[in-house]
Structures are given as structure tokens and as C-alpha cells.
């Protein structure tokens, strides 16, 4: 168990290192300095670059950045002067986490529930309708469902506020919009995996013993069917919690998703680097949680390095 | 023996596909969409293509069948030329990703051993960066270089006094974003394809006809090209149809965020952004949102249905 944990930690550090390096090199190969504005004279840009350790060869800049990261310092933002990256992220993360958290709860409960119902009613009309709806929801991007939902529920029915941030009501539309395609995906995954499990020998044994179909599903099949769903939910949680660029753009939420977009536009290499590290760390964390969930769901699985 | 089994489980693909009504309808709709956006802009009168006097004309007013946008341009024309860009980027990007993915997957699967392990590891690392983010950084990084390249080409044509070529490059510079998008999307989207191809190669390379080819002295490249590639073609076509909607979707997301296609070019995503910028509760210009959305929904659904249909035909194990 411990060796599994250590190996996981080591390999995730390697992955994070590669991701950060790739991000840094690509960001620094964008033409133009992050400090260039319309009227900034060249010598001031040069001074700023020296201050931020973005001068010299790419190699030197990269080493300087790694040294900084090794001191657990994300560095300053190149765009928002006097703001350390960690503080900007600490300000934006709660917004993203609250929408993403609500969306994750909706996705995991509703997706599993709908998928289960579809599998039990396989080939009936309700299954067909549900699976068509799922394909529709997966195909529709947030920037189509978002304005459509706003038009229906905010402008036409006048039930919910159009935008803004802070109250519970203002969170409903973004959370629905964010979760819709993933509910559909999870429902499809759950349906197919439950159908697979229901074909297994041990389910036939359960039926032969006289166990009712519902009891069989709840007591035996559900746990096994959840395995692929959990695999998908782990990375999904990390992505939902770090915000969606589209949803934050449509509903004007200032979260981490908008940090990604803005920092690339501003060539703000440190801010983007910090955001990417947070995302990767969450990914690693949730993948570990997924592994522990496996051992709970299927007692045959043991974690060993 | 094994190759016989494969043949029995795949009767004639086209015959099976033709029985799938939804997939056939999708194929028809898609052909229509592609044809319209390819030929349509050429058929429309010139007067519709320029920026007009009156912005925000509602649909079916005068010549403007679907109304006009913020610059008074005809929306129908913009939709068709946007479709050209969206569908074109979808196909070109997916094709590029197909080439990279197939090569990578074939080499990784056929080489096996340490090379395979290393290549898979590299793929996992690439996969742990969110796709859209990676594409966004790549676009920003490539944008300047592609523009510079086009400019160098233009100057070179100027020096050689080829005025037609020079004009071509000069006109291409504002549209260089399209090329950048194709490159970036293709460079990022190949991973799924590589995974599929590798899986298939791992299975195929154990078969006797591969062993026979090797025994007869085929080089590894010869085996890959002459024996593996033909056997991979169905899986490649299937995943190409599934990659196109992904690329179209990603392109529209980027254009919607303002990081993709920009004026003077248009794509469905950039039209949607333009539409969503002028929406307000008092005076909604609904047609600027509804028509691009419809184009997008129809083409994405049709591509997904067709892809699912093809997958059911060629790859029966992957479905239920």
C-alpha cells in the first residue's frame, strides 16, 4: 500500500515536471514579451524581463523557473503587477470550485441514476429516448446550451437571474450548463457497463438462487458497474473544479477557467504555469482517490506498487 | 484461420451501414452541408458578400434571406463561408491527426517492448494536459511564426517578380489563423487515434500472415505499409468520422473564446461569438445566435451518428 502510494507520487511528479516544462517552453516561444504594451519602450521591457528572470536564453529562464518552483513559489504574475500567482489563484479557485462542485454532485448522482434506469429498461422506449437525449447533450457545446438556457429561463420565463455572481440562484444555470454533457456521458457509460455486468455468470447464479432482479442489481451488480464510471469521474472532478473556460465566459464568472484564457492572451507565463500545476495536482489527487474507490467497490483489487 | 474469422464477422461494410437509417440520413445531410458550403458562396451574387449599409436586418428582409449581422453582411453568406472554414478545419485537422496518430500507433504497436513503453508513456504525459489548453498555447506560439513565414514567402515572390504568387501570399496573411488552427488541432488530437491503431496492431502482428511476410524477408516498413495499413483502414475511417466532430467542436470553442478564427474569416464558432456579444434582454438579435447554432448542432449530430454507425459496422466489440 505504502509502496504503491510512493510510486504513484514519484510518477506523478515526473508527469507534472514534463507538463510544466512543455507549458513553459511553448509559452516562451510565443513571439513578443509579456511586458510589451503599445507604448512601453524597449529598455523598460528589458528591465522588467530581468526583474522577472525572463531574460537570457530559454534554457536559463527555464532553470530559473524550476528553481523558483522548487522553493514552492509560483512566482509573480507578469500581467497583474504586484500580484503573486498563488494569490490570484486563491482568489479565483473558490468560484470555480463552487460551480464545479455543484456540477460534480449533479453529474455523479443523476448520471448514474439515469444510466441505471436506461439499462433496466433496455430496448424500451424510455431507454431509446434517454440515449438519444444523451447523444444530443454530448453533442451540444456549452456556448450553445448556455445562451439557450439563459434565453429560456432568465429572459422568457424570468425564473432565474441572467448573470452575475454571489447568490445561489446565480449558480444554478452555470452548474446545469456545465454538467449537462457529462450527465449524458456518465449515463451512457453506466448503462453499458451495467448491461455488461448483468450478463455475468454470478448474476445468473443470483437469479437462480431466486434473488429478485432489483435486489440483484442493488446488492451485486451496481458496485461492479460503477468501476468504469468511477474511473471517468476522477479526472472529471479535477476538470470541473478548475472551471470551464466556456461556461465562465458565457456566464461571466471570474474563475480559473478564465485565468487559463487570459494568461495565454497576455503571455503571462507564470500565471498559466501556476494554474496548470494546480490542475495537474488535482488530477493526481483524484486519480489516487479513484484507486482507493476501486478497492472499496471490488474487494479483489489490491493496491500494490 | 484467424483472418478468415475477421472476414466472416465483417460482411460487406456498406451493406450493413445502408441498413442503419439514421446513419444514412446523416450521410445525406452531411453531403448536402458540405456541398452547400463548398459551392454556395460561389453561387451567391457579389452584392451580398460585401459589408452592407444596414446592420441587424431581421431574417427574410429583401435580399437577405437570413438577415444581416453587425457589419450589415448577409448572414446566409457568412454561414456558408463559415461552414467552409468550420467543416474544412474539421476535415483537415482530423486528417492531420489521423496521419500522426496512425504512424505513432503503428510504430509503437509494431516495435513493442521498450520503444512501445516509452511511446505510451509520452502519450500519457501529453494526455494529462487538458486538450483545449494545449491547443490554445500552440495556437499562440505558432501564430507569429506562420505569419512570418507567409510574409517571407510574399517577399520572396516579390523579389522574383511573380505578382500573382505575391498577391496570393498577401491575401493569405489575414487568413493565416486557419492554417495555424489546422496545425494545432492536428498536433493535439491524434492521441485517441494512436491508441486505437496501436491496439489493433498489437492484435494483428501476432497473426500468421504477418509472420509469413516477415519470414519472406519483408522489412519492418514493408510490413507496416503493405500488410498492416490495409487491415487498419476500417478502424481509421471510423475514427476519422469521430475525430472530425471533435475537431469542429474544439475549433468552435476556441473561436467562441476569441482565440480562434477572426475577421475577415468566419467560422460557426466566431459567428456564435459575434451573436452572443449583441444579445440583450430588450432587443434580441436572435437570428445571429439561432442559425449558427442550428448549423453546428445539425452537423455535429450527423457526424456523431455516422461515426457511431460506422463503428457498429467495423468494430462490433467497441459498442454494447
Coordinates of C-alpha atoms in Angstrom, one line a residue:
Chain A
X1 CA 0.0 0.0 0.0
X2 CA 2.7 2.5 1.0
X3 CA 4.9 1.5 -1.8
X4 CA 2.0 1.9 -4.2
X5 CA 1.5 5.4 -2.8
X6 CA 5.1 6.3 -3.1
X7 CA 5.4 5.0 -6.7
X8 CA 2.3 6.9 -7.6
X9 CA 3.7 10.1 -6.1
X10 CA 7.0 9.7 -7.9
X11 CA 5.4 9.1 -11.3
X12 CA 3.1 12.0 -10.9
X13 CA 6.0 14.3 -10.1
X14 CA 7.6 13.2 -13.3
X15 CA 4.4 13.8 -15.3
X16 CA 3.9 17.2 -13.6
X17 CA 7.5 18.2 -14.4
X18 CA 7.0 17.3 -18.1
X19 CA 3.7 19.2 -18.3
X20 CA 5.2 22.3 -16.7
X21 CA 8.3 22.2 -18.9
X22 CA 6.2 21.8 -22.0
X23 CA 3.9 24.7 -21.0
X24 CA 6.9 26.9 -20.1
X25 CA 8.7 26.3 -23.4
X26 CA 5.7 26.8 -25.5
X27 CA 4.6 29.9 -23.7
X28 CA 8.1 31.4 -24.0
X29 CA 8.2 30.6 -27.7
X30 CA 5.2 32.9 -28.3
X31 CA 6.5 36.0 -30.1
X32 CA 6.7 39.2 -28.1
X33 CA 7.5 39.8 -24.4
X34 CA 4.8 39.5 -21.7
X35 CA 5.6 43.1 -20.8
X36 CA 5.2 44.6 -24.2
X37 CA 2.3 47.1 -24.4
X38 CA 1.6 49.6 -27.1
X39 CA 3.8 52.3 -25.7
X40 CA 6.3 50.5 -23.4
X41 CA 9.8 51.5 -24.5
X42 CA 12.2 48.6 -25.3
X43 CA 14.6 49.4 -22.4
X44 CA 11.8 49.2 -19.8
X45 CA 10.7 45.9 -21.2
X46 CA 14.3 44.7 -20.8
X47 CA 14.4 45.8 -17.2
X48 CA 11.1 44.1 -16.5
X49 CA 12.4 40.9 -18.0
X50 CA 15.5 41.0 -15.9
X51 CA 13.3 41.6 -12.8
X52 CA 11.1 38.7 -13.6
X53 CA 14.0 36.4 -14.6
X54 CA 12.7 36.1 -18.1
X55 CA 15.9 37.4 -19.8
X56 CA 18.8 35.4 -21.2
X57 CA 18.4 32.2 -23.1
X58 CA 15.3 30.0 -22.9
X59 CA 17.4 27.4 -21.0
X60 CA 18.4 29.9 -18.3
X61 CA 14.9 31.2 -17.9
X62 CA 13.6 27.6 -17.6
X63 CA 16.2 26.8 -14.9
X64 CA 15.3 29.9 -13.0
X65 CA 11.7 29.0 -13.2
X66 CA 12.3 25.4 -11.9
X67 CA 14.4 26.8 -9.1
X68 CA 11.6 29.0 -8.2
X69 CA 9.1 26.2 -8.3
X70 CA 11.4 24.0 -6.2
X71 CA 11.1 26.7 -3.5
X72 CA 7.3 26.2 -3.8
X73 CA 6.9 29.7 -5.3
X74 CA 4.7 30.1 -8.3
X75 CA 6.3 33.5 -9.0
X76 CA 4.7 36.8 -9.7
X77 CA 2.1 37.5 -12.4
X78 CA 3.6 39.2 -15.4
X79 CA 0.4 41.0 -16.2
X80 CA -1.1 41.9 -12.9
X81 CA 1.8 43.6 -11.3
X82 CA 2.5 43.1 -7.6
X83 CA 0.1 40.1 -7.5
X84 CA 1.7 36.8 -6.8
X85 CA 0.3 33.9 -8.8
X86 CA -0.7 32.0 -5.7
X87 CA -2.9 34.9 -4.5
X88 CA -4.6 35.3 -7.8
X89 CA -5.4 31.6 -7.9
X90 CA -6.5 31.6 -4.3
X91 CA -9.0 34.3 -5.3
X92 CA -10.3 32.6 -8.4
X93 CA -10.4 28.9 -7.2
X94 CA -13.3 29.2 -4.8
X95 CA -15.6 30.5 -7.6
X96 CA -14.6 27.6 -9.9
X97 CA -14.8 25.1 -7.1
X98 CA -18.3 26.1 -6.1
X99 CA -19.8 25.7 -9.6
X100 CA -17.7 22.7 -10.4
X101 CA -18.6 21.1 -7.0
X102 CA -22.3 21.5 -7.6
X103 CA -21.9 20.2 -11.2
X104 CA -20.0 17.2 -10.0
X105 CA -22.6 16.2 -7.5
X106 CA -25.3 16.6 -10.2
X107 CA -23.3 14.6 -12.7
X108 CA -22.4 11.7 -10.4
X109 CA -25.9 11.2 -8.9
X110 CA -28.1 12.0 -11.9
X111 CA -25.8 10.3 -14.5
X112 CA -25.5 7.1 -12.6
X113 CA -29.3 7.1 -11.8
X114 CA -30.4 7.8 -15.4
X115 CA -27.9 5.2 -16.8
X116 CA -29.1 2.6 -14.4
X117 CA -32.8 3.2 -15.3
X118 CA -31.9 3.0 -19.0
X119 CA -30.1 -0.3 -18.5
X120 CA -33.0 -1.8 -16.6
X121 CA -35.4 -0.7 -19.3
X122 CA -33.1 -1.7 -22.2
X123 CA -34.7 -1.5 -25.6
X124 CA -37.9 0.0 -24.2
X125 CA -39.0 3.5 -25.4
X126 CA -37.6 5.1 -22.3
X127 CA -34.1 3.7 -23.0
X128 CA -34.2 4.9 -26.6
X129 CA -35.4 8.4 -25.7
X130 CA -32.8 8.6 -22.9
X131 CA -29.9 7.5 -25.1
X132 CA -31.0 9.9 -27.9
X133 CA -31.2 12.7 -25.4
X134 CA -27.7 11.7 -24.1
X135 CA -26.2 11.9 -27.6
X136 CA -27.9 15.3 -28.1
X137 CA -26.5 16.6 -24.8
X138 CA -23.0 15.3 -25.6
X139 CA -23.0 16.9 -29.0
X140 CA -24.1 20.3 -27.8
X141 CA -21.3 22.6 -26.6
X142 CA -21.8 24.9 -23.6
X143 CA -21.8 28.0 -25.7
X144 CA -25.0 26.8 -27.4
X145 CA -26.8 25.4 -24.3
X146 CA -25.7 28.4 -22.2
X147 CA -27.3 31.2 -24.2
X148 CA -30.3 28.9 -24.9
X149 CA -30.9 28.3 -21.2
X150 CA -30.4 32.0 -20.4
X151 CA -32.9 32.9 -23.1
X152 CA -35.5 30.4 -21.8
X153 CA -35.2 30.5 -18.0
X154 CA -33.9 34.1 -17.5
X155 CA -35.3 36.2 -20.3
X156 CA -38.5 34.4 -21.2
X157 CA -39.7 32.7 -18.0
X158 CA -37.9 35.1 -15.8
X159 CA -37.2 32.5 -13.1
X160 CA -33.5 33.0 -12.7
X161 CA -31.0 35.9 -13.0
X162 CA -29.3 36.3 -16.3
X163 CA -25.8 36.5 -14.9
X164 CA -23.7 37.9 -12.1
X165 CA -22.2 36.1 -9.2
X166 CA -22.6 35.6 -5.5
X167 CA -26.1 34.1 -4.8
X168 CA -27.3 30.5 -5.0
X169 CA -29.7 31.4 -7.8
X170 CA -27.0 32.8 -10.0
X171 CA -25.2 29.5 -9.7
X172 CA -28.0 27.3 -11.0
X173 CA -27.8 28.0 -14.7
X174 CA -24.0 27.7 -15.0
X175 CA -24.0 24.5 -13.0
X176 CA -26.7 22.9 -15.1
X177 CA -25.0 24.0 -18.3
X178 CA -21.6 22.7 -17.1
X179 CA -23.0 19.3 -16.0
X180 CA -25.3 18.5 -18.9
X181 CA -22.9 16.9 -21.3
X182 CA -21.2 14.9 -18.5
X183 CA -24.5 13.7 -17.2
X184 CA -25.2 12.3 -20.6
X185 CA -21.7 10.7 -20.9
X186 CA -21.9 9.1 -17.4
X187 CA -25.4 7.9 -18.2
X188 CA -24.2 6.2 -21.3
X189 CA -21.2 4.7 -19.6
X190 CA -23.3 3.5 -16.6
X191 CA -25.9 1.9 -18.9
X192 CA -23.4 0.0 -21.0
X193 CA -21.3 -1.2 -18.0
X194 CA -24.4 -2.3 -16.1
X195 CA -25.6 -4.2 -19.1
X196 CA -22.3 -6.0 -19.3
X197 CA -22.4 -6.9 -15.6
X198 CA -25.9 -8.2 -15.8
X199 CA -24.7 -10.7 -18.3
X200 CA -22.1 -12.1 -15.9
X201 CA -22.2 -15.6 -14.5
X202 CA -22.6 -14.5 -10.9
X203 CA -25.7 -12.5 -11.8
X204 CA -27.2 -15.7 -13.3
X205 CA -26.3 -17.5 -10.1
X206 CA -28.0 -14.8 -8.1
X207 CA -31.1 -15.1 -10.3
X208 CA -31.1 -18.9 -10.0
X209 CA -31.0 -18.6 -6.2
X210 CA -34.3 -16.7 -6.5
X211 CA -33.0 -13.2 -5.8
X212 CA -35.2 -10.6 -7.3
X213 CA -33.9 -8.5 -10.2
X214 CA -33.9 -5.3 -8.2
X215 CA -32.1 -6.8 -5.2
X216 CA -29.6 -8.4 -7.6
X217 CA -28.9 -5.0 -9.2
X218 CA -28.5 -3.1 -6.0
X219 CA -26.6 -5.7 -4.0
X220 CA -24.3 -7.2 -6.6
X221 CA -24.4 -5.5 -10.0
X222 CA -24.3 -1.8 -9.1
X223 CA -20.9 -1.9 -7.4
X224 CA -19.2 -3.7 -10.3
X225 CA -20.9 -1.5 -12.9
X226 CA -19.7 1.6 -11.1
X227 CA -16.0 0.8 -11.7
X228 CA -15.6 2.3 -15.2
X229 CA -17.8 5.2 -14.1
X230 CA -15.5 6.0 -11.2
X231 CA -12.5 5.8 -13.5
X232 CA -14.0 8.6 -15.6
X233 CA -15.3 10.6 -12.6
X234 CA -11.9 11.1 -11.1
X235 CA -10.3 13.2 -13.9
X236 CA -13.7 14.8 -14.5
X237 CA -13.7 16.1 -10.9
X238 CA -10.4 17.8 -11.4
X239 CA -11.5 19.4 -14.6
X240 CA -14.8 20.5 -13.2
X241 CA -13.3 22.0 -10.1
X242 CA -10.7 24.0 -12.1
X243 CA -13.5 25.6 -14.1
X244 CA -14.7 25.6 -17.6
X245 CA -13.4 28.2 -20.0
X246 CA -16.7 28.3 -21.9
X247 CA -19.1 28.4 -19.0
X248 CA -17.1 31.1 -17.2
X249 CA -17.1 33.1 -20.4
X250 CA -20.8 32.7 -21.1
X251 CA -21.9 33.5 -17.6
X252 CA -19.2 36.0 -16.8
X253 CA -17.7 34.1 -13.8
X254 CA -14.2 35.0 -12.8
X255 CA -12.7 31.6 -12.1
X256 CA -9.7 29.5 -13.0
X257 CA -11.1 28.8 -16.5
X258 CA -10.9 32.5 -17.4
X259 CA -7.4 32.6 -15.9
X260 CA -6.3 30.0 -18.5
X261 CA -7.7 32.0 -21.3
X262 CA -6.5 35.4 -20.1
X263 CA -3.0 34.3 -19.2
X264 CA -2.4 32.8 -22.7
X265 CA -3.7 36.0 -24.3
X266 CA -1.4 38.1 -22.0
X267 CA 1.5 35.7 -22.4
X268 CA 1.5 35.5 -18.6
X269 CA 3.8 32.5 -18.4
X270 CA 4.0 32.3 -14.6
X271 CA 0.2 32.6 -14.1
X272 CA -0.5 29.9 -16.6
X273 CA 2.2 27.7 -15.2
X274 CA 0.7 28.0 -11.7
X275 CA -2.8 27.3 -13.0
X276 CA -1.5 24.2 -14.9
X277 CA 0.2 22.9 -11.7
X278 CA -2.9 23.3 -9.7
X279 CA -4.9 21.4 -12.3
X280 CA -2.3 18.6 -12.5
X281 CA -2.1 18.3 -8.7
X282 CA -5.9 17.9 -8.6
X283 CA -5.7 15.3 -11.4
X284 CA -3.2 13.3 -9.4
X285 CA -5.2 13.6 -6.2
X286 CA -8.4 12.5 -7.8
X287 CA -6.8 9.6 -9.6
X288 CA -5.5 8.4 -6.2
X289 CA -9.0 8.7 -4.8
X290 CA -10.2 6.6 -7.8
X291 CA -7.7 3.9 -7.0
X292 CA -8.9 3.8 -3.4
X293 CA -12.5 3.6 -4.6
X294 CA -11.6 0.6 -6.6
X295 CA -10.6 -1.3 -3.5
X296 CA -13.8 -0.4 -1.8
X297 CA -16.0 -1.4 -4.8
X298 CA -14.2 -4.6 -5.7
X299 CA -12.6 -6.4 -2.8
X300 CA -10.5 -8.4 -5.2
X301 CA -8.5 -5.4 -6.2
X302 CA -5.4 -4.7 -4.1
X303 CA -3.1 -1.7 -4.5
X304 CA 0.5 -2.7 -4.8
X305 CA 3.4 -0.9 -6.4
Chain B
X1 CA -7.6 -19.2 -39.8
X2 CA -7.7 -16.0 -37.8
X3 CA -8.0 -13.8 -40.9
X4 CA -11.0 -15.9 -42.0
X5 CA -12.8 -15.2 -38.8
X6 CA -12.2 -11.4 -39.2
X7 CA -13.8 -11.6 -42.7
X8 CA -16.8 -13.5 -41.5
X9 CA -17.6 -11.1 -38.7
X10 CA -17.4 -8.2 -41.2
X11 CA -19.7 -8.9 -44.1
X12 CA -19.8 -6.1 -46.6
X13 CA -19.5 -2.9 -44.6
X14 CA -21.5 -0.7 -46.9
X15 CA -24.4 -3.2 -46.9
X16 CA -24.6 -3.2 -43.1
X17 CA -24.3 0.6 -43.0
X18 CA -27.1 1.0 -45.5
X19 CA -29.5 -0.7 -43.2
X20 CA -28.8 1.9 -40.5
X21 CA -31.4 4.6 -41.4
X22 CA -30.1 7.2 -39.0
X23 CA -26.5 6.9 -40.3
X24 CA -27.7 7.1 -43.9
X25 CA -29.8 10.2 -43.2
X26 CA -26.7 11.7 -41.5
X27 CA -24.6 10.9 -44.5
X28 CA -27.1 12.6 -46.8
X29 CA -27.4 15.7 -44.6
X30 CA -23.6 16.0 -44.3
X31 CA -23.1 15.7 -48.0
X32 CA -25.7 18.4 -48.5
X33 CA -24.0 20.7 -45.9
X34 CA -20.5 20.2 -47.4
X35 CA -21.8 20.7 -50.9
X36 CA -23.7 23.9 -49.9
X37 CA -20.7 25.4 -48.1
X38 CA -18.3 24.5 -50.8
X39 CA -20.4 25.7 -53.8
X40 CA -22.8 28.1 -52.1
X41 CA -20.5 31.1 -51.6
X42 CA -19.7 31.0 -55.3
X43 CA -23.3 30.9 -56.4
X44 CA -24.5 33.9 -54.3
X45 CA -24.5 37.3 -56.1
X46 CA -21.5 39.6 -55.3
X47 CA -23.7 42.3 -53.9
X48 CA -24.5 40.1 -50.9
X49 CA -20.8 39.4 -50.0
X50 CA -19.7 42.9 -49.1
X51 CA -20.4 44.7 -45.9
X52 CA -23.8 46.4 -46.2
X53 CA -25.4 49.7 -45.1
X54 CA -27.9 48.3 -42.7
X55 CA -26.8 46.2 -39.7
X56 CA -29.1 43.8 -37.9
X57 CA -31.8 43.3 -40.5
X58 CA -34.1 40.6 -39.4
X59 CA -34.5 37.4 -41.5
X60 CA -36.4 37.4 -44.8
X61 CA -36.0 41.1 -45.4
X62 CA -35.3 41.9 -49.0
X63 CA -32.3 40.1 -50.5
X64 CA -31.1 39.0 -47.1
X65 CA -32.7 35.6 -46.6
X66 CA -31.4 35.2 -43.0
X67 CA -30.9 38.8 -42.1
X68 CA -27.7 40.7 -41.6
X69 CA -25.1 40.9 -38.9
X70 CA -23.4 43.8 -37.0
X71 CA -21.5 44.9 -40.2
X72 CA -24.5 44.6 -42.4
X73 CA -23.1 41.4 -44.0
X74 CA -25.6 38.9 -45.2
X75 CA -25.9 36.1 -42.6
X76 CA -26.6 33.4 -45.1
X77 CA -23.4 34.1 -47.0
X78 CA -21.5 34.3 -43.7
X79 CA -22.9 31.0 -42.6
X80 CA -21.9 29.3 -45.8
X81 CA -18.4 30.7 -45.8
X82 CA -18.2 29.9 -42.1
X83 CA -19.2 26.4 -42.8
X84 CA -16.4 26.2 -45.3
X85 CA -14.0 27.1 -42.6
X86 CA -15.5 25.0 -39.8
X87 CA -16.0 21.9 -41.9
X88 CA -12.7 22.4 -43.7
X89 CA -10.7 22.8 -40.5
X90 CA -12.6 19.8 -39.2
X91 CA -11.5 17.6 -42.1
X92 CA -8.0 18.9 -42.4
X93 CA -7.3 18.8 -38.7
X94 CA -8.8 15.4 -38.3
X95 CA -6.8 14.2 -41.3
X96 CA -3.5 15.6 -39.9
X97 CA -4.3 13.9 -36.6
X98 CA -5.0 10.7 -38.5
X99 CA -1.6 10.7 -40.2
X100 CA 0.3 11.4 -36.9
X101 CA -1.9 9.0 -34.9
X102 CA -1.7 6.2 -37.4
X103 CA 2.1 6.5 -37.7
X104 CA 2.6 6.8 -34.0
X105 CA 0.3 3.9 -33.2
X106 CA 1.7 1.6 -35.9
X107 CA 5.3 2.2 -34.8
X108 CA 4.5 1.9 -31.1
X109 CA 2.5 -1.3 -31.6
X110 CA 4.7 -3.0 -34.0
X111 CA 8.0 -2.1 -32.3
X112 CA 6.7 -3.3 -29.0
X113 CA 9.0 -3.7 -25.9
X114 CA 10.8 -0.7 -24.6
X115 CA 10.1 1.6 -27.6
X116 CA 6.4 0.9 -27.1
X117 CA 6.5 1.5 -23.3
X118 CA 8.4 4.8 -23.9
X119 CA 6.0 6.0 -26.6
X120 CA 3.0 5.1 -24.4
X121 CA 4.4 7.0 -21.5
X122 CA 4.9 10.1 -23.7
X123 CA 1.3 9.8 -24.8
X124 CA 0.1 9.6 -21.2
X125 CA 2.0 12.8 -20.4
X126 CA 0.5 14.6 -23.4
X127 CA -2.9 13.4 -22.3
X128 CA -2.6 14.8 -18.8
X129 CA -2.6 18.3 -20.2
X130 CA -6.1 19.4 -20.9
X131 CA -6.6 19.3 -24.7
X132 CA -8.1 22.7 -25.2
X133 CA -5.4 24.4 -23.1
X134 CA -2.7 22.7 -25.1
X135 CA -4.3 23.8 -28.4
X136 CA -4.6 27.3 -27.1
X137 CA -0.9 27.6 -26.2
X138 CA 0.1 26.0 -29.5
X139 CA -2.0 28.5 -31.5
X140 CA -0.5 31.4 -29.6
X141 CA 3.0 30.0 -30.2
X142 CA 2.6 29.1 -33.8
X143 CA 0.6 32.2 -34.9
X144 CA 3.5 34.6 -35.2
X145 CA 5.8 32.1 -37.0
X146 CA 3.2 31.2 -39.6
X147 CA 2.5 34.9 -40.3
X148 CA 6.3 35.5 -40.6
X149 CA 6.6 32.5 -42.9
X150 CA 3.9 33.8 -45.2
X151 CA 5.5 37.2 -45.2
X152 CA 8.9 35.8 -46.1
X153 CA 7.2 33.8 -48.9
X154 CA 5.5 37.0 -50.1
X155 CA 8.8 39.0 -50.1
X156 CA 10.5 36.1 -52.0
X157 CA 7.7 36.2 -54.6
X158 CA 8.0 39.9 -54.8
X159 CA 11.8 39.7 -55.5
X160 CA 11.2 37.1 -58.1
X161 CA 8.5 39.4 -59.6
X162 CA 5.8 36.8 -59.5
X163 CA 2.9 39.2 -58.9
X164 CA 0.2 36.5 -58.8
X165 CA 2.0 34.5 -56.2
X166 CA 2.8 37.6 -54.3
X167 CA -0.9 38.6 -54.3
X168 CA -1.8 35.1 -53.2
X169 CA 0.5 35.2 -50.1
X170 CA -0.5 38.8 -49.3
X171 CA -4.2 37.8 -49.3
X172 CA -3.4 34.7 -47.3
X173 CA -1.8 36.6 -44.4
X174 CA -5.1 37.7 -42.7
X175 CA -6.4 34.1 -43.1
X176 CA -3.2 32.5 -41.7
X177 CA -5.1 31.7 -38.5
X178 CA -6.9 29.0 -40.4
X179 CA -3.6 27.2 -41.1
X180 CA -2.5 27.7 -37.5
X181 CA -5.7 26.2 -36.2
X182 CA -5.4 23.1 -38.5
X183 CA -1.8 22.6 -37.4
X184 CA -2.5 23.0 -33.7
X185 CA -5.7 20.9 -33.7
X186 CA -4.0 18.1 -35.7
X187 CA -0.9 18.1 -33.4
X188 CA -3.1 17.6 -30.4
X189 CA -6.0 15.4 -31.4
X190 CA -4.1 12.3 -32.6
X191 CA -3.8 10.6 -29.3
X192 CA -7.1 8.7 -29.4
X193 CA -6.3 7.5 -32.9
X194 CA -2.8 6.3 -31.9
X195 CA -4.3 4.4 -29.0
X196 CA -6.8 2.6 -31.3
X197 CA -4.3 1.9 -34.0
X198 CA -1.8 0.5 -31.5
X199 CA -4.4 -1.8 -30.0
X200 CA -5.3 -3.1 -33.5
X201 CA -1.6 -3.5 -34.5
X202 CA -0.9 -5.5 -31.3
X203 CA -3.6 -7.9 -32.3
X204 CA -2.7 -8.1 -36.0
X205 CA 1.0 -8.6 -35.5
X206 CA 0.5 -11.9 -33.8
X207 CA -1.3 -13.2 -36.9
X208 CA 0.2 -15.7 -39.2
X209 CA 0.2 -13.6 -42.4
X210 CA 2.4 -11.1 -40.7
X211 CA 4.8 -13.8 -39.6
X212 CA 4.8 -15.1 -43.2
X213 CA 5.6 -11.7 -44.6
X214 CA 8.4 -11.4 -42.2
X215 CA 9.7 -14.8 -42.9
X216 CA 9.7 -13.9 -46.6
X217 CA 12.1 -11.1 -45.9
X218 CA 9.8 -8.1 -45.7
X219 CA 11.4 -5.1 -44.0
X220 CA 9.5 -3.7 -41.0
X221 CA 8.4 -0.7 -43.1
X222 CA 7.2 -3.0 -45.8
X223 CA 5.2 -5.0 -43.3
X224 CA 3.7 -1.8 -41.9
X225 CA 2.8 -0.4 -45.3
X226 CA 1.7 -3.4 -47.2
X227 CA 0.2 -5.7 -44.6
X228 CA -0.8 -3.7 -41.6
X229 CA -2.1 -0.5 -43.1
X230 CA -4.7 -2.1 -45.3
X231 CA -6.0 -4.1 -42.3
X232 CA -6.2 -0.9 -40.3
X233 CA -8.2 1.1 -42.9
X234 CA -11.7 0.4 -41.5
X235 CA -10.7 1.4 -38.0
X236 CA -9.0 4.5 -39.4
X237 CA -12.1 5.6 -41.4
X238 CA -14.3 5.0 -38.4
X239 CA -12.2 7.1 -36.1
X240 CA -11.8 9.8 -38.7
X241 CA -15.5 10.3 -38.7
X242 CA -15.5 10.5 -35.0
X243 CA -12.4 12.9 -34.9
X244 CA -14.0 15.4 -37.3
X245 CA -16.8 16.5 -34.9
X246 CA -14.2 16.7 -32.1
X247 CA -12.0 19.0 -34.1
X248 CA -15.0 21.1 -35.3
X249 CA -16.2 21.4 -31.7
X250 CA -12.7 22.4 -30.5
X251 CA -12.4 24.9 -33.3
X252 CA -15.7 26.5 -32.4
X253 CA -14.8 26.6 -28.7
X254 CA -11.6 28.5 -29.5
X255 CA -13.3 30.8 -31.9
X256 CA -16.0 31.4 -29.4
X257 CA -13.4 32.4 -26.8
X258 CA -11.8 34.8 -29.3
X259 CA -8.7 32.7 -29.7
X260 CA -9.5 31.1 -33.0
X261 CA -10.8 32.3 -36.3
X262 CA -11.0 36.1 -36.5
X263 CA -12.3 38.6 -39.0
X264 CA -12.2 38.7 -42.0
X265 CA -12.6 34.9 -41.9
X266 CA -15.6 33.5 -40.2
X267 CA -16.4 30.1 -38.7
X268 CA -19.6 29.0 -37.0
X269 CA -17.9 29.4 -33.6
X270 CA -16.8 33.0 -34.4
X271 CA -20.3 33.8 -35.7
X272 CA -21.8 32.5 -32.5
X273 CA -19.4 34.7 -30.5
X274 CA -20.5 37.7 -32.6
X275 CA -24.1 36.8 -32.0
X276 CA -23.7 36.3 -28.2
X277 CA -22.0 39.7 -27.9
X278 CA -25.0 41.6 -29.2
X279 CA -27.7 39.6 -27.3
X280 CA -29.5 41.6 -24.7
X281 CA -32.9 41.3 -23.0
X282 CA -34.5 44.3 -24.6
X283 CA -33.8 43.7 -28.3
X284 CA -32.5 40.3 -29.0
X285 CA -31.0 39.6 -32.4
X286 CA -32.0 36.0 -32.1
X287 CA -31.2 35.1 -35.7
X288 CA -27.5 35.7 -35.1
X289 CA -27.5 33.0 -32.5
X290 CA -30.1 30.6 -33.7
X291 CA -28.9 30.0 -37.3
X292 CA -25.2 29.3 -36.5
X293 CA -26.3 27.1 -33.6
X294 CA -28.5 25.1 -35.9
X295 CA -25.7 24.6 -38.4
X296 CA -23.5 23.4 -35.7
X297 CA -26.0 21.1 -34.0
X298 CA -27.0 19.5 -37.2
X299 CA -23.5 18.9 -38.5
X300 CA -22.2 17.6 -35.1
X301 CA -25.2 15.3 -34.6
X302 CA -24.9 14.0 -38.1
X303 CA -21.2 13.3 -37.8
X304 CA -21.7 11.6 -34.4
X305 CA -24.5 9.4 -35.8
X306 CA -22.5 8.5 -38.8
X307 CA -19.4 7.7 -36.7
X308 CA -21.5 5.5 -34.4
X309 CA -23.0 3.7 -37.3
X310 CA -19.6 3.1 -38.9
X311 CA -18.2 1.9 -35.5
X312 CA -21.1 -0.6 -35.2
X313 CA -20.3 -1.9 -38.7
X314 CA -16.5 -2.1 -38.5
X315 CA -15.7 -2.5 -34.8
X316 CA -18.6 -4.6 -33.2
X317 CA -16.7 -5.1 -30.0
X318 CA -16.5 -1.4 -29.0
X319 CA -20.3 -0.9 -28.7
X320 CA -22.6 -2.8 -26.5

